[in-house]
Tab-separated table of C-alpha atoms in Angstrom:
chain	number	residue	atom	x	y	z
A	210	UNK	CA	49.198	127.398	66.029
A	211	UNK	CA	53.096	128.414	65.734
A	212	UNK	CA	52.908	130.900	68.751
A	213	UNK	CA	51.497	127.923	70.820
A	214	UNK	CA	54.304	125.668	69.730
A	215	UNK	CA	56.695	128.333	70.468
A	216	UNK	CA	55.804	129.657	73.749
A	217	UNK	CA	53.514	126.615	75.327
A	218	UNK	CA	50.060	126.996	77.022
A	219	UNK	CA	49.179	126.689	80.638
A	220	UNK	CA	45.262	126.050	81.403
A	221	UNK	CA	44.978	127.035	85.201
A	222	UNK	CA	41.931	127.618	87.588
A	223	UNK	CA	41.531	130.595	89.485
A	224	UNK	CA	39.678	130.745	92.843
A	225	UNK	CA	38.772	134.017	94.153
A	226	UNK	CA	35.505	135.940	95.522
A	227	UNK	CA	35.511	137.899	92.467
A	228	UNK	CA	36.941	136.055	89.788
A	229	UNK	CA	35.899	138.430	86.939
A	230	UNK	CA	38.044	141.191	88.559
A	231	UNK	CA	40.888	139.217	88.445
A	232	UNK	CA	40.026	138.466	84.842
A	233	UNK	CA	40.223	142.339	84.138
A	234	UNK	CA	43.427	142.820	85.932
A	235	UNK	CA	45.071	140.430	83.509
A	236	UNK	CA	43.753	141.966	80.394
A	237	UNK	CA	44.870	145.423	81.854
A	238	UNK	CA	48.247	143.906	82.230
A	239	UNK	CA	48.163	142.636	78.496
A	240	UNK	CA	47.992	138.911	79.524
A	241	UNK	CA	46.375	137.031	76.869
A	242	UNK	CA	43.445	134.582	78.025
A	243	UNK	CA	41.351	132.161	76.059
A	244	UNK	CA	39.144	129.276	76.566
A	245	UNK	CA	37.373	130.773	79.509
A	246	UNK	CA	35.069	128.573	81.398
A	247	UNK	CA	33.133	129.204	84.543
A	248	UNK	CA	33.694	126.246	86.781
A	249	UNK	CA	31.461	127.570	89.789
A	250	UNK	CA	30.626	130.833	91.399
A	251	UNK	CA	34.189	131.600	92.646
A	252	UNK	CA	36.319	129.687	90.047
A	253	UNK	CA	37.319	130.272	86.788
A	254	UNK	CA	39.398	128.077	84.175
A	255	UNK	CA	41.398	129.761	81.226
A	256	UNK	CA	44.174	129.082	79.092
A	257	UNK	CA	47.489	131.687	79.276
A	258	UNK	CA	50.837	131.572	77.442
A	259	UNK	CA	53.591	129.935	79.224
A	260	UNK	CA	55.816	132.800	79.385
A	261	UNK	CA	53.235	134.691	81.227
A	262	UNK	CA	52.473	132.397	83.879
A	263	UNK	CA	54.882	133.848	86.731
A	264	UNK	CA	53.308	137.444	86.005
A	265	UNK	CA	50.128	135.938	86.185
A	266	UNK	CA	50.519	134.091	89.403
A	267	UNK	CA	51.967	136.976	90.971
A	268	UNK	CA	48.771	139.514	90.078
A	269	UNK	CA	46.327	136.672	91.327
A	270	UNK	CA	48.197	136.222	94.673
A	271	UNK	CA	48.246	139.881	95.047
A	272	UNK	CA	44.478	140.071	94.865
A	273	UNK	CA	44.158	137.189	97.351
A	274	UNK	CA	43.164	134.597	94.842
A	275	UNK	CA	44.436	131.255	94.605
A	276	UNK	CA	45.732	129.455	91.246
A	277	UNK	CA	46.185	125.974	90.235
A	278	UNK	CA	47.565	124.593	87.014
A	279	UNK	CA	45.475	122.243	85.259
A	280	UNK	CA	47.228	121.491	82.093
A	281	UNK	CA	50.536	122.105	80.089
A	282	UNK	CA	51.129	121.833	76.534
A	283	UNK	CA	53.590	123.131	73.952
A	284	UNK	CA	57.535	122.459	72.849
A	285	UNK	CA	58.566	124.966	75.518
A	286	UNK	CA	57.118	122.857	78.288
A	287	UNK	CA	58.541	119.562	77.008
A	288	UNK	CA	62.061	121.525	76.873
A	289	UNK	CA	61.513	122.689	80.315
A	290	UNK	CA	61.028	119.073	81.814
A	291	UNK	CA	63.847	117.674	79.711
A	292	UNK	CA	66.137	120.405	81.095
A	293	UNK	CA	65.661	119.237	84.791
A	294	UNK	CA	66.618	115.779	83.598
A	295	UNK	CA	69.332	116.733	81.071
A	296	UNK	CA	72.198	115.701	83.644
A	297	UNK	CA	70.719	112.275	83.978
A	298	UNK	CA	70.026	111.839	80.203
A	299	UNK	CA	73.878	112.880	79.636
A	300	UNK	CA	74.835	110.363	82.101
A	301	UNK	CA	73.019	107.604	80.630
A	302	UNK	CA	74.254	108.596	77.191
A	303	UNK	CA	77.948	108.553	78.430
A	304	UNK	CA	77.372	105.309	80.124
A	305	UNK	CA	75.996	103.448	77.125
A	306	UNK	CA	79.148	105.247	75.244
A	307	UNK	CA	81.567	104.062	77.487
A	308	UNK	CA	80.124	100.346	77.677
A	309	UNK	CA	80.337	100.400	73.911
A	310	UNK	CA	84.074	101.276	74.107
A	311	UNK	CA	84.838	98.909	76.727
A	312	UNK	CA	82.970	96.324	74.657
A	313	UNK	CA	85.775	96.368	71.933
A	314	UNK	CA	88.410	95.217	74.222
A	315	UNK	CA	89.450	92.203	75.748
A	316	UNK	CA	89.551	92.677	79.631
A	317	UNK	CA	89.760	88.914	80.927
A	318	UNK	CA	91.353	85.743	79.633
A	319	UNK	CA	89.806	82.584	80.752
A	320	UNK	CA	92.489	79.472	80.119
A	321	UNK	CA	91.145	75.753	80.523
A	322	UNK	CA	93.903	73.146	80.706
A	323	UNK	CA	94.374	69.784	81.660
A	324	UNK	CA	96.960	68.026	84.053
A	325	UNK	CA	100.421	69.013	83.093
A	326	UNK	CA	100.220	72.406	81.526
A	327	UNK	CA	99.192	75.383	84.072
A	328	UNK	CA	96.996	78.585	83.292
A	329	UNK	CA	100.034	80.423	84.355
A	330	UNK	CA	102.679	79.229	81.956
A	331	UNK	CA	99.974	79.940	78.876
A	332	UNK	CA	99.346	83.197	80.284
A	333	UNK	CA	103.111	83.984	80.297
A	334	UNK	CA	103.159	82.535	76.478
A	335	UNK	CA	100.178	84.744	75.604
A	336	UNK	CA	102.022	87.906	76.888
A	337	UNK	CA	104.952	87.094	75.244
A	338	UNK	CA	103.166	87.424	71.923
A	339	UNK	CA	101.351	90.795	72.872
A	340	UNK	CA	97.872	89.154	74.183
A	341	UNK	CA	97.158	90.510	77.426
A	342	UNK	CA	93.950	91.937	79.109
A	343	UNK	CA	93.158	95.609	77.370
A	344	UNK	CA	93.908	94.535	73.816
A	345	UNK	CA	91.666	95.583	71.265
A	346	UNK	CA	89.574	92.646	70.031
A	347	UNK	CA	90.157	93.872	66.189
A	348	UNK	CA	93.944	92.894	66.811
A	349	UNK	CA	93.121	89.140	67.493
A	350	UNK	CA	92.853	86.793	64.847
A	351	UNK	CA	91.645	83.442	66.857
A	352	UNK	CA	92.710	81.069	63.850
A	353	UNK	CA	96.479	82.610	63.472
A	354	UNK	CA	96.741	82.695	67.362
A	355	UNK	CA	95.907	79.038	67.772
A	356	UNK	CA	98.696	78.352	65.273
A	357	UNK	CA	100.975	80.401	67.199
A	358	UNK	CA	100.367	78.713	70.419
A	359	UNK	CA	100.996	75.313	68.872
A	360	UNK	CA	104.349	76.499	67.582
A	361	UNK	CA	105.316	78.057	71.152
A	362	UNK	CA	104.398	74.996	73.240
A	363	UNK	CA	104.990	71.345	72.120
A	364	UNK	CA	103.037	70.027	74.975
A	365	UNK	CA	99.680	71.335	73.263
A	366	UNK	CA	97.772	68.732	71.198
A	367	UNK	CA	94.795	71.009	70.301
A	368	UNK	CA	93.545	74.238	71.252
A	369	UNK	CA	90.497	76.165	70.742
A	370	UNK	CA	90.528	79.936	71.057
A	371	UNK	CA	87.196	82.101	71.005
A	372	UNK	CA	86.168	85.774	71.938
A	373	UNK	CA	83.035	85.648	74.040
A	374	UNK	CA	81.754	89.181	74.918
A	375	UNK	CA	84.994	90.724	76.695
A	376	UNK	CA	86.515	87.417	77.461
A	377	UNK	CA	89.201	85.397	75.637
A	378	UNK	CA	88.542	82.007	76.363
A	379	UNK	CA	91.356	79.218	75.545
A	380	UNK	CA	90.437	75.577	75.817
A	381	UNK	CA	93.654	73.337	75.552
A	382	UNK	CA	94.009	69.689	75.225
A	383	UNK	CA	97.490	68.405	76.207
A	384	UNK	CA	99.801	65.685	74.467
A	385	UNK	CA	100.117	62.617	76.355
A	386	UNK	CA	103.612	61.209	76.526
A	387	UNK	CA	103.872	57.131	76.011
A	388	UNK	CA	104.698	55.407	79.030
A	389	UNK	CA	108.569	54.871	79.694
A	390	UNK	CA	109.909	51.542	78.294
A	391	UNK	CA	112.396	51.670	81.121
A	392	UNK	CA	111.851	48.655	83.613
A	393	UNK	CA	111.660	49.842	87.425
A	394	UNK	CA	113.506	47.644	89.509
A	395	UNK	CA	111.447	46.527	92.737
A	396	UNK	CA	112.549	45.253	95.959
A	397	UNK	CA	115.437	47.552	96.470
A	398	UNK	CA	116.692	49.988	99.137
A	399	UNK	CA	118.339	52.894	97.972
A	400	UNK	CA	120.105	56.232	99.089
A	401	UNK	CA	117.364	58.984	99.281
A	402	UNK	CA	120.139	61.673	99.455
A	403	UNK	CA	123.924	61.800	99.335
A	404	UNK	CA	125.892	61.336	102.514
A	405	UNK	CA	128.610	59.464	104.490
A	406	UNK	CA	127.590	55.728	105.591
A	407	UNK	CA	128.038	55.630	109.322
A	408	UNK	CA	126.116	52.411	110.447
A	409	UNK	CA	124.143	50.031	108.709
A	410	UNK	CA	121.231	47.642	110.152
A	411	UNK	CA	119.552	45.175	107.805
A	412	UNK	CA	116.494	43.399	108.605
A	413	UNK	CA	116.856	41.147	105.227
A	414	UNK	CA	119.542	41.215	102.552
A	415	UNK	CA	122.995	41.910	102.455
A	416	UNK	CA	124.661	45.459	102.849
A	417	UNK	CA	126.133	46.896	99.652
A	418	UNK	CA	127.959	49.462	101.211
A	419	UNK	CA	130.061	49.561	104.331
A	420	UNK	CA	130.838	52.634	106.968
A	421	UNK	CA	132.863	55.079	105.486
A	422	UNK	CA	131.682	54.957	102.006
A	423	UNK	CA	130.326	57.938	100.329
A	424	UNK	CA	126.992	57.454	98.543
A	425	UNK	CA	124.959	59.391	96.052
A	426	UNK	CA	121.214	59.734	95.850
A	427	UNK	CA	119.678	56.652	94.022
A	428	UNK	CA	122.906	54.241	95.008
A	429	UNK	CA	122.012	50.771	96.043
A	430	UNK	CA	122.466	50.498	99.934
A	431	UNK	CA	121.094	46.535	100.524
A	432	UNK	CA	121.195	43.804	98.036
A	433	UNK	CA	117.893	41.629	97.500
A	434	UNK	CA	119.976	38.729	98.381
A	435	UNK	CA	121.033	36.868	101.802
A	436	UNK	CA	123.600	34.295	102.730
A	437	UNK	CA	127.279	33.631	101.929
A	438	UNK	CA	128.459	32.870	98.469
A	439	UNK	CA	127.322	29.818	97.341
A	440	UNK	CA	124.478	29.575	99.839
A	441	UNK	CA	122.573	32.740	98.843
A	442	UNK	CA	118.928	33.380	98.754
A	443	UNK	CA	116.736	36.053	97.017
A	444	UNK	CA	114.882	38.184	99.643
A	445	UNK	CA	112.943	41.178	99.861
A	446	UNK	CA	115.702	43.571	101.137
A	447	UNK	CA	114.880	45.895	104.163
A	448	UNK	CA	116.955	48.076	106.876
A	449	UNK	CA	118.245	51.085	108.036
A	450	UNK	CA	121.467	53.157	106.860
A	451	UNK	CA	122.716	55.773	109.202
A	452	UNK	CA	124.821	58.259	107.220
A	453	UNK	CA	126.316	61.838	107.997
A	454	UNK	CA	124.557	64.195	105.631
A	455	UNK	CA	125.167	67.752	105.050
A	456	UNK	CA	123.269	70.867	104.761
A	457	UNK	CA	124.195	74.738	103.974
A	458	UNK	CA	122.362	77.493	105.143
A	459	UNK	CA	123.046	81.476	105.211
A	460	UNK	CA	121.648	84.539	106.354
A	461	UNK	CA	122.451	88.058	105.515
A	462	UNK	CA	122.661	90.624	108.415
A	463	UNK	CA	123.373	94.176	109.095
A	464	UNK	CA	125.203	95.047	112.182
A	465	UNK	CA	126.181	98.810	111.320
A	466	UNK	CA	125.182	101.851	109.597
A	467	UNK	CA	121.822	102.686	108.845
A	468	UNK	CA	119.127	100.011	108.028
A	469	UNK	CA	116.065	100.950	106.068
A	470	UNK	CA	112.800	100.292	107.732
A	471	UNK	CA	109.058	101.289	106.644
A	472	UNK	CA	107.662	104.401	108.772
A	473	UNK	CA	104.203	103.489	108.335
A	474	UNK	CA	103.521	106.461	105.802
A	475	UNK	CA	102.147	105.288	102.321
A	476	UNK	CA	100.836	106.907	99.507
A	477	UNK	CA	99.188	105.587	96.195
A	478	UNK	CA	98.508	105.533	92.365
A	479	UNK	CA	94.963	104.488	91.376
A	480	UNK	CA	94.461	104.064	87.497
A	481	UNK	CA	92.264	102.586	85.042
A	482	UNK	CA	94.532	100.749	81.963
A	483	UNK	CA	93.100	101.221	78.375
A	484	UNK	CA	95.196	99.144	75.716
A	485	UNK	CA	98.406	100.672	77.273
A	486	UNK	CA	97.160	104.095	78.168
A	487	UNK	CA	96.666	104.939	81.804
A	488	UNK	CA	93.726	106.876	83.096
A	489	UNK	CA	94.604	108.190	86.880
A	490	UNK	CA	91.549	108.115	89.181
A	491	UNK	CA	94.297	109.189	92.071
A	492	UNK	CA	97.790	110.131	91.487
A	493	UNK	CA	100.227	109.759	94.494
A	494	UNK	CA	102.427	112.866	95.689
A	495	UNK	CA	105.174	110.617	96.128
A	496	UNK	CA	107.848	112.533	98.056
A	497	UNK	CA	109.543	109.713	99.912
A	498	UNK	CA	113.317	109.819	99.336
A	499	UNK	CA	113.287	105.860	99.903
A	500	UNK	CA	110.271	103.513	99.894
A	501	UNK	CA	109.288	100.059	98.705
A	502	UNK	CA	106.938	99.783	95.786
A	503	UNK	CA	104.237	97.483	95.228
A	504	UNK	CA	102.137	97.013	92.293
A	505	UNK	CA	98.698	95.270	92.165
A	506	UNK	CA	97.843	94.548	88.501
A	507	UNK	CA	94.097	94.021	88.203
A	508	UNK	CA	94.024	94.440	84.122
A	509	UNK	CA	91.618	97.138	83.790
A	510	UNK	CA	91.769	98.571	87.439
A	511	UNK	CA	95.407	99.008	88.834
A	512	UNK	CA	96.927	100.000	91.886
A	513	UNK	CA	100.717	101.286	92.764
A	514	UNK	CA	101.524	101.713	96.656
A	515	UNK	CA	104.338	103.209	97.972
A	516	UNK	CA	105.763	102.668	101.439
A	517	UNK	CA	108.150	104.998	102.780
A	518	UNK	CA	111.615	103.776	104.062
A	519	UNK	CA	113.903	105.724	106.525
A	520	UNK	CA	117.197	104.650	107.852
A	521	UNK	CA	117.670	103.818	111.461
A	522	UNK	CA	121.011	103.630	113.148
A	523	UNK	CA	122.435	100.221	113.528
A	524	UNK	CA	125.024	99.298	116.034
A	525	UNK	CA	125.081	95.113	116.853
A	526	UNK	CA	127.518	93.338	118.475
A	527	UNK	CA	129.221	91.125	116.021
A	528	UNK	CA	129.787	88.037	117.819
A	529	UNK	CA	126.347	87.928	119.647
A	530	UNK	CA	124.652	88.703	116.042
A	531	UNK	CA	126.596	85.571	114.483
A	532	UNK	CA	125.559	83.396	117.435
A	533	UNK	CA	121.683	84.258	117.244
A	534	UNK	CA	121.900	84.183	113.270
A	535	UNK	CA	123.393	80.510	113.573
A	536	UNK	CA	120.615	79.645	116.005
A	537	UNK	CA	118.190	80.882	113.803
A	538	UNK	CA	119.396	78.806	110.706
A	539	UNK	CA	119.736	75.835	112.960
A	540	UNK	CA	115.944	76.171	114.015
A	541	UNK	CA	114.954	76.774	110.439
A	542	UNK	CA	116.760	73.384	109.439
A	543	UNK	CA	115.236	71.322	112.433
A	544	UNK	CA	111.753	72.108	110.913
A	545	UNK	CA	112.534	70.325	107.896
A	546	UNK	CA	114.047	67.428	109.357
A	547	UNK	CA	112.434	64.208	110.306
A	548	UNK	CA	112.263	63.119	114.301
A	549	UNK	CA	114.950	60.658	114.352
A	550	UNK	CA	117.373	63.092	112.756
A	551	UNK	CA	120.073	65.109	114.913
A	552	UNK	CA	122.204	67.693	114.217
A	553	UNK	CA	125.812	66.532	115.290
A	554	UNK	CA	128.014	69.322	114.058
A	555	UNK	CA	128.319	72.707	112.601
A	556	UNK	CA	130.806	74.966	110.600
A	557	UNK	CA	130.201	78.560	110.640
A	558	UNK	CA	132.117	81.339	108.310
A	559	UNK	CA	131.293	84.782	108.340
A	560	UNK	CA	131.948	87.113	105.270
A	561	UNK	CA	131.818	91.044	105.519
A	562	UNK	CA	129.943	92.106	102.421
A	563	UNK	CA	129.961	95.894	102.994
A	564	UNK	CA	127.799	98.705	103.956
A	565	UNK	CA	127.663	97.255	107.429
A	566	UNK	CA	126.527	93.775	106.415
A	567	UNK	CA	127.698	90.359	106.853
A	568	UNK	CA	126.925	87.069	105.498
A	569	UNK	CA	126.528	84.248	107.709
A	570	UNK	CA	126.997	80.527	106.561
A	571	UNK	CA	126.546	77.465	108.338
A	572	UNK	CA	127.249	73.889	107.143
A	573	UNK	CA	125.256	71.606	109.602
A	574	UNK	CA	126.185	67.916	109.690
A	575	UNK	CA	123.107	65.793	110.575
A	576	UNK	CA	123.122	62.220	111.182
A	577	UNK	CA	120.004	60.539	109.849
A	578	UNK	CA	118.562	57.558	107.923
A	579	UNK	CA	118.864	57.682	104.190
A	580	UNK	CA	117.535	54.363	103.229
A	581	UNK	CA	114.465	54.377	100.987
A	582	UNK	CA	112.835	51.077	100.494
A	583	UNK	CA	111.187	50.554	96.985
A	584	UNK	CA	108.936	47.411	97.020
C-alpha cells in the first residue's frame, strides 16, 4: 500500500498479435505487473507502477504493440497533475493576496454635498488633515474625522462619514444662512461698472449725474422722480447712460534670443501608489535638458509625462511685434464686449523685462452703456 501511494499506479491495455509475449518481455525487464485480465484474443489489461510507464511504453511499441492508459491512481499522479497547473494556482493565490492587501486601504473618496459647498473644497480640506486615496483604513476614525471636518468648515451643519469597502463616503448637510434684513431698493438705474459719464438719455426719471462725472459701480444714475421741484412725481426710472470705461490688458512676448518649444519627443513614468510608496510599472529615461512635466494623479494608478523642449532662435522686429500684440489684445477684448460698445482710444506701453522678452500693456477706452435697470 505504501509503495502504491509513493509510486502511483497505472492500468493499461496492450493490444498486440501475441500479448503474452509482450508480458514476458516486461517481466524479463523486471517491470512489475499485477491484476492481469484478458480482454479479448489480442488485448490484455494489467497494472504497472507509474515510474515504469515510459519504459513499458517503449518496449510495447518496439514489439509493434499498442498501449492505452485506462486509469491512474496514487499521490504521485495527483502531484504530476498539480505540477502542470502550479503557475495557475500560484497566480490565483497571489491574486487573492493582493486583493486582500488592497482592501485594507481607501482608494476612493465619495463626497455628497448640497448647493454651496463643492466636493473639491471638501477634498482639499481632507488632504490638509492627511486623508487621501491610499491611506490605511486603520488610520481612520470616522467619528474623530467628523469632528475635525466640522471644526475646519463652519458651513457644515451635519456630516456623516463611513467606510464602505475601499471607498470613504461623506454625506454633508450645509448651514442655511438667514435671509438678509437689508431692504433692496427697486425702481433704480445704477452703474454696472466704473466710468466717465459722456451722455445721458432718460425715458423716465431725472438724471442723477451729468456729463463729465466719474461714477463707481453701484452709483445711482437716474432718479425715480420726474419734473421740476414742486412739480415732481414718482416714476419708474429708465434710460441709457453712455460713459467711457477703461480696460487694461497685457501680453508677454519674446522677440530675441532662444525660445523653448516642444520637439514632439516625450517619455513617461507609470507607477502604482500605495500609501505614499511608488511601485513603477515603467520608468522614464529622461535625458531631456529642458522639458515640460505633466502629472496625471489617478490616486492608485499614476502617470508622469516629460515633453522635451529645445531652444529655437527668435529674432522679431520690435515695432511689428508690438503692433501685432496690441491687435491680439484688442481682438481679445472685443469678444467680451456687447455689440453696442466701441473702442475709441488705446494707450500702449512697452517694458523690456530681460532675456529678450518685452511686456506689451494696452489701456483701452471703451464707450458703452453702463446703466443697469433694477425693477
